[in-house]
Coordinates of C-alpha atoms and ligand atoms in Angstrom, one line a residue:
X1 CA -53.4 175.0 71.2
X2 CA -50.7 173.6 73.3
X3 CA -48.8 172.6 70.5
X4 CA -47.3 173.1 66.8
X5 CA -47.6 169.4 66.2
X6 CA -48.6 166.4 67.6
X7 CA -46.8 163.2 66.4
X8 CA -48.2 159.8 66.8
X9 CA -45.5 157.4 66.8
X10 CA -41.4 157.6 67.9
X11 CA -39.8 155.7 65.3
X12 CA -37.6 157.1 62.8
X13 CA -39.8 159.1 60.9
X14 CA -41.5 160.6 63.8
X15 CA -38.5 161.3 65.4
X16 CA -36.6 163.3 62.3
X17 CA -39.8 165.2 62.2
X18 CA -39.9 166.3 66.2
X19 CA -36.0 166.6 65.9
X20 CA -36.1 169.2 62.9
X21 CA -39.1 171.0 63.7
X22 CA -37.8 171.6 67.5
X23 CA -34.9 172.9 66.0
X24 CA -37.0 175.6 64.3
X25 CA -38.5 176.6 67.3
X26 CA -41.8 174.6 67.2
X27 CA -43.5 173.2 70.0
X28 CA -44.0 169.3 69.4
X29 CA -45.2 166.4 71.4
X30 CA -44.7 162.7 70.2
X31 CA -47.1 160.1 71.9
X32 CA -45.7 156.2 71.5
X33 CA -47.7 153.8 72.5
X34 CA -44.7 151.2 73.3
X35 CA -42.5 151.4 76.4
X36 CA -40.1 152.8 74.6
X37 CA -38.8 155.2 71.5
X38 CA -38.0 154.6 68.2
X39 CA -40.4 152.3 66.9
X40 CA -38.5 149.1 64.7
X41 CA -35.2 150.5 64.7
X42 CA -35.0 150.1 68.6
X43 CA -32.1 148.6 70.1
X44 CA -31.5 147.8 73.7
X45 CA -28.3 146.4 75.6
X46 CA -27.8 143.1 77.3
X47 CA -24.3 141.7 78.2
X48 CA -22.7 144.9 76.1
X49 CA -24.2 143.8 73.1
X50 CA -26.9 145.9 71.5
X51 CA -29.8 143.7 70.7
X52 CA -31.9 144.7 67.7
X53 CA -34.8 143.6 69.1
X54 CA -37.1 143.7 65.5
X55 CA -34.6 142.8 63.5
X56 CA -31.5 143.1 61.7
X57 CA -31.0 146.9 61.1
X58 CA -28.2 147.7 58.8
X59 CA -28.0 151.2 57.3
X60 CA -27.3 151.7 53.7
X61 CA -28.0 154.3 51.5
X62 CA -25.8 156.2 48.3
X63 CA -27.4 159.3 49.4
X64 CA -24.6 161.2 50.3
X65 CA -26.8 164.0 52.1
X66 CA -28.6 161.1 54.2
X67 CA -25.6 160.0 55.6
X68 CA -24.3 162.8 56.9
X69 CA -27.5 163.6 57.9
X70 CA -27.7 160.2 60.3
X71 CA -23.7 160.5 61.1
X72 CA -24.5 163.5 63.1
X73 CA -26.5 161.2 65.8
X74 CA -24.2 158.9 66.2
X75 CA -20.5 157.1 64.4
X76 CA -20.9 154.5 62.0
X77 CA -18.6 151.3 62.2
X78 CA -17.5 149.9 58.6
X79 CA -19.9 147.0 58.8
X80 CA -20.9 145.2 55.5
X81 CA -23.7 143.0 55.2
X82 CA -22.4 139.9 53.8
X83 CA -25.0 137.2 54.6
X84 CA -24.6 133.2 54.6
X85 CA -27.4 130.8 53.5
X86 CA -27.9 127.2 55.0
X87 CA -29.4 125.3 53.0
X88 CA -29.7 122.0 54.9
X89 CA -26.3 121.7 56.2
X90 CA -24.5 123.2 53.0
X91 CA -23.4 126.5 53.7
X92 CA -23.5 129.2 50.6
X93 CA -22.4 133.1 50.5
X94 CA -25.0 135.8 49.7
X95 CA -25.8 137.9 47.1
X96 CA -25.7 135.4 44.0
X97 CA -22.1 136.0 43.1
X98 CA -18.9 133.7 41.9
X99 CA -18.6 132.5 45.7
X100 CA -22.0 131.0 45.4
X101 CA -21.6 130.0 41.7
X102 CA -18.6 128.1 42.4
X103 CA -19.7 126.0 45.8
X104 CA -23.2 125.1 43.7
X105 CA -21.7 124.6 40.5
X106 CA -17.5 124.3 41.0
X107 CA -17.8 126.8 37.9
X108 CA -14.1 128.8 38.3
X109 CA -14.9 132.0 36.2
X110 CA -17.8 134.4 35.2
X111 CA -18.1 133.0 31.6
X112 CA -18.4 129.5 33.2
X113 CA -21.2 131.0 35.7
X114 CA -22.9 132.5 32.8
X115 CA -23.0 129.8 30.6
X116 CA -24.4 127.6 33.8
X117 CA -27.2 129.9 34.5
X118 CA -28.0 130.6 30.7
X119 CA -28.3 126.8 30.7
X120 CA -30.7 126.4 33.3
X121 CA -32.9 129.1 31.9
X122 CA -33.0 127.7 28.2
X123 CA -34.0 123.9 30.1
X124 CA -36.9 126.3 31.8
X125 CA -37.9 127.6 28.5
X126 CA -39.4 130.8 30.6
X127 CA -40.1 133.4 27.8
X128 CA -42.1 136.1 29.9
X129 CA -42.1 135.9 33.8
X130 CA -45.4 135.7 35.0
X131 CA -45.1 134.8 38.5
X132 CA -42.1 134.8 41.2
X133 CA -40.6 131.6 40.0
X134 CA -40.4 132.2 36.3
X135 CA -38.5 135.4 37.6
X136 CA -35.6 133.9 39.6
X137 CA -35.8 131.1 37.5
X138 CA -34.3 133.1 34.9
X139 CA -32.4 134.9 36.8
X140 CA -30.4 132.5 38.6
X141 CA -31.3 129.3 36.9
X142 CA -33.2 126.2 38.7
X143 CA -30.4 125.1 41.2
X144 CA -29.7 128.8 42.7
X145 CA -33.9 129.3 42.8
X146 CA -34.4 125.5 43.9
X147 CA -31.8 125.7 47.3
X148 CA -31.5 129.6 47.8
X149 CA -35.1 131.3 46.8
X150 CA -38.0 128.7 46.9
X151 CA -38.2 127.9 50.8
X152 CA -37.2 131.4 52.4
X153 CA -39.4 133.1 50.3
X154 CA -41.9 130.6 50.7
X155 CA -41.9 131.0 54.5
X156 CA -41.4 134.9 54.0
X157 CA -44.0 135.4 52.1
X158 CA -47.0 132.5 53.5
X159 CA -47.4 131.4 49.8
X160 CA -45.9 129.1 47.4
X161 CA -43.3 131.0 44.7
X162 CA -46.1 130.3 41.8
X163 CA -48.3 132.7 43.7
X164 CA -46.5 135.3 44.1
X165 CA -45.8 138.3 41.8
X166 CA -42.8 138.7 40.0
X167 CA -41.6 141.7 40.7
X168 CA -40.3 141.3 44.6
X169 CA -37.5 140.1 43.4
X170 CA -37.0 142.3 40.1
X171 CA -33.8 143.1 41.4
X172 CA -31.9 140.1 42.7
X173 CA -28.7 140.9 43.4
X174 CA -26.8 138.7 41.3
X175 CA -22.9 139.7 40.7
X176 CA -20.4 138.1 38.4
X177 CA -17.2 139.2 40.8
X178 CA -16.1 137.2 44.2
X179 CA -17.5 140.0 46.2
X180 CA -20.2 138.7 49.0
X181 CA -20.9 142.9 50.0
X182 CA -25.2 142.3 50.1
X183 CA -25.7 145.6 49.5
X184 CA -24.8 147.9 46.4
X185 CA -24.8 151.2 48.0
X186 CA -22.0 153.8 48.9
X187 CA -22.7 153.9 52.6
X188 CA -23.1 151.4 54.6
X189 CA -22.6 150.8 58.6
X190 CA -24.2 150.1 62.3
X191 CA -24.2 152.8 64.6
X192 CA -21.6 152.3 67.2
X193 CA -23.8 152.1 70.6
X194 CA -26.7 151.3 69.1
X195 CA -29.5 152.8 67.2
X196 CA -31.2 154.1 70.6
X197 CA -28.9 156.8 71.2
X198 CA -29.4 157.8 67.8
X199 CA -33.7 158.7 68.6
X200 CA -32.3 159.6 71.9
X201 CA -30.5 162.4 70.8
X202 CA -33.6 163.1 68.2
X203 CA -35.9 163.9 70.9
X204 CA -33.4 165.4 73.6
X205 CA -35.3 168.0 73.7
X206 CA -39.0 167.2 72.8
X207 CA -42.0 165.9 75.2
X208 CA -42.4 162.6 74.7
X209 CA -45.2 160.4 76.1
X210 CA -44.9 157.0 76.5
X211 CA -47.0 154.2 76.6
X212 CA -49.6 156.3 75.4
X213 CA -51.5 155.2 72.5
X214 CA -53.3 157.9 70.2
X215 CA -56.8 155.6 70.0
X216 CA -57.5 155.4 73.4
X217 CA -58.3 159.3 73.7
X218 CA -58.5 160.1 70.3
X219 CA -60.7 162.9 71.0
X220 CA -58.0 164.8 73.4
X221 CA -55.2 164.2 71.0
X222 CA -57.0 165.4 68.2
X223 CA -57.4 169.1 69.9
X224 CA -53.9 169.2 71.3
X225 CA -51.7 170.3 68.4
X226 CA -52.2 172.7 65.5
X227 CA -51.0 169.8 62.9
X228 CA -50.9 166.2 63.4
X229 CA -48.2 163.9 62.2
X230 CA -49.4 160.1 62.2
X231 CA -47.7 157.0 62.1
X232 CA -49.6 154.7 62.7
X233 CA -51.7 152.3 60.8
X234 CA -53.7 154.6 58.3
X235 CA -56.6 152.2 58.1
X236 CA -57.0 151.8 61.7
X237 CA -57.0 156.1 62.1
X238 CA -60.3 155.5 59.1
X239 CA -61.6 153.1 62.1
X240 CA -61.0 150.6 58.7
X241 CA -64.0 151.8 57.0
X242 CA -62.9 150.6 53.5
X243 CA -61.2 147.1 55.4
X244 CA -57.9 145.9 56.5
X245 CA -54.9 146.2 54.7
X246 CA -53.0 143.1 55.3
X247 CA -49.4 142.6 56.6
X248 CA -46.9 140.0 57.1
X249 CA -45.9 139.4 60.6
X250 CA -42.8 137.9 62.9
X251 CA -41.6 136.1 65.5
X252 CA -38.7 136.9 67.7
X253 CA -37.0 134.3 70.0
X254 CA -34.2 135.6 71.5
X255 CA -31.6 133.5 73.7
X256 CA -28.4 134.5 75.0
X257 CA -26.2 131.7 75.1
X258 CA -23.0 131.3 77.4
X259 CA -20.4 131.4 74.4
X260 CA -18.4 133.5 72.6
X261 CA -19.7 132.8 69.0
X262 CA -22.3 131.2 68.1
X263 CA -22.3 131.3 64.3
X264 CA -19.0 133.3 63.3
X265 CA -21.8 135.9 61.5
X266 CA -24.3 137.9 62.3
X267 CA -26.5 137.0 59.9
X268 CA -27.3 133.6 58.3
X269 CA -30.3 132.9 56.0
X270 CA -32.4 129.0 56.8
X271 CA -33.6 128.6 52.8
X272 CA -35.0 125.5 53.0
X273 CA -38.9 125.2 53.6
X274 CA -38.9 122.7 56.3
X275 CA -36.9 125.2 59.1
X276 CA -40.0 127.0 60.6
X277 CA -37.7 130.2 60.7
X278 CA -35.9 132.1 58.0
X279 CA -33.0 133.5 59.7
X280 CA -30.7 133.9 62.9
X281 CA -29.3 137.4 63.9
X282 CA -26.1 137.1 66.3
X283 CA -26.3 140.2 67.7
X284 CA -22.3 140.8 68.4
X285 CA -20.8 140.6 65.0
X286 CA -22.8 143.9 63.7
X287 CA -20.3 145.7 66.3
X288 CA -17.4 143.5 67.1
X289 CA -18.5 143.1 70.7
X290 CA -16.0 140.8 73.1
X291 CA -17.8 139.4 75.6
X292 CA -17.4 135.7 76.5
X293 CA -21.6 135.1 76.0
X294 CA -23.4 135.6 72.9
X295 CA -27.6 136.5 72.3
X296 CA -29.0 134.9 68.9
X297 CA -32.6 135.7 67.8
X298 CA -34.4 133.5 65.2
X299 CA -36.7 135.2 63.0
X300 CA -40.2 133.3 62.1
X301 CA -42.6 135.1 59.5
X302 CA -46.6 134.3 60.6
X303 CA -49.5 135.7 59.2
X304 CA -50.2 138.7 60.6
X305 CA -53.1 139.3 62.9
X306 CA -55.5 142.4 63.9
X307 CA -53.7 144.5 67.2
X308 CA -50.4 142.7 66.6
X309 CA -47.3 144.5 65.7
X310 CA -47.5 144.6 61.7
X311 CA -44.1 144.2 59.9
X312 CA -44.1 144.1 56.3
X313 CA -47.3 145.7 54.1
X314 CA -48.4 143.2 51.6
X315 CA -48.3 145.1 48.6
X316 CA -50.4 143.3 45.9
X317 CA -53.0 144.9 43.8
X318 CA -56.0 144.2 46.2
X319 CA -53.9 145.7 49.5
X320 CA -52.5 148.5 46.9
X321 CA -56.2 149.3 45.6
X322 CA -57.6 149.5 49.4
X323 CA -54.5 151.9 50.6
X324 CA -55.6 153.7 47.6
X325 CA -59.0 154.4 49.0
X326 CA -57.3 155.5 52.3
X327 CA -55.3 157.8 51.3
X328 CA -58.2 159.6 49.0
X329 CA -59.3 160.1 52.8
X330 CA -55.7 161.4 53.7
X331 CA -55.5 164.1 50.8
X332 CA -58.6 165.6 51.7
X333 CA -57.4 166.1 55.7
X334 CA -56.1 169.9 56.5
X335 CA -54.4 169.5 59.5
X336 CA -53.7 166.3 59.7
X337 CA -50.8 164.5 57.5
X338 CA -49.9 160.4 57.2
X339 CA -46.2 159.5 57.2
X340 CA -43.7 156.6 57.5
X341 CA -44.3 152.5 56.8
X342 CA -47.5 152.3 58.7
X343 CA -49.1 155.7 57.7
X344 CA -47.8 155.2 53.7
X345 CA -48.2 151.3 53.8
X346 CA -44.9 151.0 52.4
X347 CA -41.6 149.1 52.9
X348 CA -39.2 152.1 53.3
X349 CA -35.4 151.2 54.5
X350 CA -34.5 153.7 56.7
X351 CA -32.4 156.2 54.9
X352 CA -36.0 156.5 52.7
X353 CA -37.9 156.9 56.3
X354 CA -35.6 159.8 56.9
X355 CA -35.7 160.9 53.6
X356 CA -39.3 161.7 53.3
X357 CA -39.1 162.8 57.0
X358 CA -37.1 166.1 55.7
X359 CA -39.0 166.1 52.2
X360 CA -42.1 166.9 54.9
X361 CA -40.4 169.1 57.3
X362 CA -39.3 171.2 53.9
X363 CA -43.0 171.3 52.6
X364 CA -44.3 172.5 55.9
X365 CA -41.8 175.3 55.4
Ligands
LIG1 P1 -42.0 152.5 63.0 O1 -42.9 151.4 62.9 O2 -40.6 152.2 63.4 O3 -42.6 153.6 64.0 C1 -43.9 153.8 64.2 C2 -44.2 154.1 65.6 O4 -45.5 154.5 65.8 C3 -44.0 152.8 66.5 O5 -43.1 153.0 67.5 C4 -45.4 152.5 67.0 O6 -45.4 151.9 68.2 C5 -46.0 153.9 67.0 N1 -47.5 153.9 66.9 C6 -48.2 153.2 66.0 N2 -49.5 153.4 66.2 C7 -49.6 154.2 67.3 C8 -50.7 154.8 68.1 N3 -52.0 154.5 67.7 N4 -50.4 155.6 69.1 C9 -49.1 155.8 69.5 N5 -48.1 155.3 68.8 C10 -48.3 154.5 67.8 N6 -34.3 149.3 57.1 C11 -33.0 149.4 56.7 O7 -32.6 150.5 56.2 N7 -32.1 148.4 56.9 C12 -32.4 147.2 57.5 O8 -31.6 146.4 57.7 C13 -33.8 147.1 57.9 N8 -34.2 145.9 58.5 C14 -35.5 145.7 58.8 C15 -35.9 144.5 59.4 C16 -37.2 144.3 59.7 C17 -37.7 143.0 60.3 C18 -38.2 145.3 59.4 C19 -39.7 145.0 59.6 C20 -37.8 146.5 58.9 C21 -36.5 146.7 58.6 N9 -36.0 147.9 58.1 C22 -34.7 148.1 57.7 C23 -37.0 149.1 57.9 C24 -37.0 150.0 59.1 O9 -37.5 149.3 60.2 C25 -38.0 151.2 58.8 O10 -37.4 151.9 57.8 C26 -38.2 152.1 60.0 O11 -38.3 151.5 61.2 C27 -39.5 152.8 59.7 O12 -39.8 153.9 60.7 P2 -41.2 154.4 60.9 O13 -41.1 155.6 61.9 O14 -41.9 154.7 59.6 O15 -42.0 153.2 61.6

């Protein structure tokens, strides 16, 4: 064999993996069948501004070891993720917090936002949350759920709130402090240049083929490597045999306008239903980039079709029962071992791509 590993795919897990088993002196070769490396996480410049072009990447983690890990690609700026909503015209801070509390309700202090919320729960009488609005419902009370969680999820998702399980938003970040910092975590930060320098320096020194996709000579890729490392779609490497697992799928329009600031954020939220998309990125403010034009992307969830690019798995008990029969298939492979979102059908942020990237590279020894 040629070599060590094979490793379908060039995103962040694939590349950790080629980048740490290089490093130990094995011979790897990553196949991608895009025009370019690193999979999601891919940015690309235009007018100085790195342009995420699938969406908003914002590294977080409160893994200490994961951070250093990733700071040794590339520096992180001190960026915090501090979203806005628009709710037809009315503009509202995210996470839930007093900011939020105070321009829905005027409420002044955390007592005051508790009682509101408490309020709007007892009206609800919701005793055990059965379904997605019973849950923010009583977490947030009806106002909060009615102009901030019904629509965007709605268009998120494809299905009305009532529909939808409870617990994808178990966690609502909801804060009784002025403090509109999304994310809880540590560490938090975009990397200055871009996250393409980052898989750049990853596979410095690892063949790469691109534009090369693993199904279309399956049979020469298979007897390449000692080991393959997939990650792609799992169901489509069982030529879907048990069916498809199902995804939710986006749209990206970009435009680059010829002004400075488009939206004074880089990221504000559409909640109502009747905007077809959920959200517009403004590319500069995740880096503090002058330049006197700006590039906005609006985001529009669709339901996902066969061949196109898949974005989130749909992880509800029929999808989780079918991955379950793939990956029966999976543990029973020698030579051959699944990783990252497509090959575990998960949602992993990106600290949790790398983290299971090393949790690998350590089992392989
Ligand atoms: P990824 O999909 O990136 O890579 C797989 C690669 O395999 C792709 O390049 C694909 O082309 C290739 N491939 C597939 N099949 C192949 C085949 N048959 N032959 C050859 N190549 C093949 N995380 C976070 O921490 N903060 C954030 O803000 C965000 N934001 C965010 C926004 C959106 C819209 C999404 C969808 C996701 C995020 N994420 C995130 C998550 C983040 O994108 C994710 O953690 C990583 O990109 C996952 O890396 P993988 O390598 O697992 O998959």
């Amino acid at each position: 064999m040629k070599y060590d590993y094979l490793i379908v795919g060039s995103g962040l897990f694939g590349s950790v993996f080629a980048y740490e088993m290089t490093k130990r002196d094995k011979k790897c070769l990553v196949i991608e069948k895009r025009d370019h490396i690193g999979g999601n996480v891919y940015t690309e410049e235009e007018h100085g501004i790195n342009l995420h072009k699938y969406g908003a990447h914002i590294f977080h983690t409160d893994n200490k070891e994961i951070w250093n890990y990733i700071n040794q690609f590339a520096e992180f700026n001190r960026y915090t993720n501090s979203p806005v909503a628009n709710y037809k015209g009315e503009l509202y801070n995210l996470p839930f917090n007093m900011n939020t509390f105070y321009k829905m309700w005027g409420v002044k202090t955390p007592e005051e936002a508790k009682a509101k919320i408490e309020e709007q729960k007892r009206e609800a009488n919701i005793k055990s949350p059965s379904n997605l609005e019973e849950q923010a419902i009583s977490l947030v009370g009806y106002d909060i759920y009615e102009k901030l969680v019904k629509g965007y999820t709605e268009k998120q998702w494809g299905r009305d709130c009532k529909d939808l399980p409870a617990f994808i938003i178990k966690r609502l970040p909801v804060r009784f402090t002025f403090d509109n910092n999304y994310f809880n975590d540590l560490y938090q930060g975009i990397p200055i240049g871009g996250y393409r320098k980052i898989i750049e320096k990853m596979l410095e020194a690892v063949d790469v083929k691109l534009n090369t996709d693993f199904f279309e000579d399956r049979e020469k890729w298979l007897n390449i490597a000692d080991k393959i490392i997939f990650t792609g779609m799992i169901d489509q490497y069982y030529d879907y045999c048990f069916g498809e697992l199902e995804y939710r799928g986006l749209d990206f329009e970009f435009e680059t306008l010829d002004i400075e600031n488009y939206q004074g954020n880089a990221v504000i939220n559409y909640t109502d239903r009747e905007t077809p998309f959920t959200r517009i990125i403004e590319h500069k403010h995740f880096e503090n980039i002058e330049s006197d034009k700006t590039v906005i992307t609006r985001e529009y969830p669709k339901t996902w079709q066969k061949g196109e690019e898949a974005y989130y798995p749909m992880n509800d008990d029929k999808n989780s029962e079918l991955f379950a029969k793939y990956k029966q298939l999976a543990d029973k492979e020698d030579n051959l071992i699944f990783g990252g979102r497509l090959g575990m059908y998960q949602y992993y942020d990106m600290w949790k791509v790398i983290e299971e990237a090393l949790k690998l590279v350590k089992s392989l020894g």
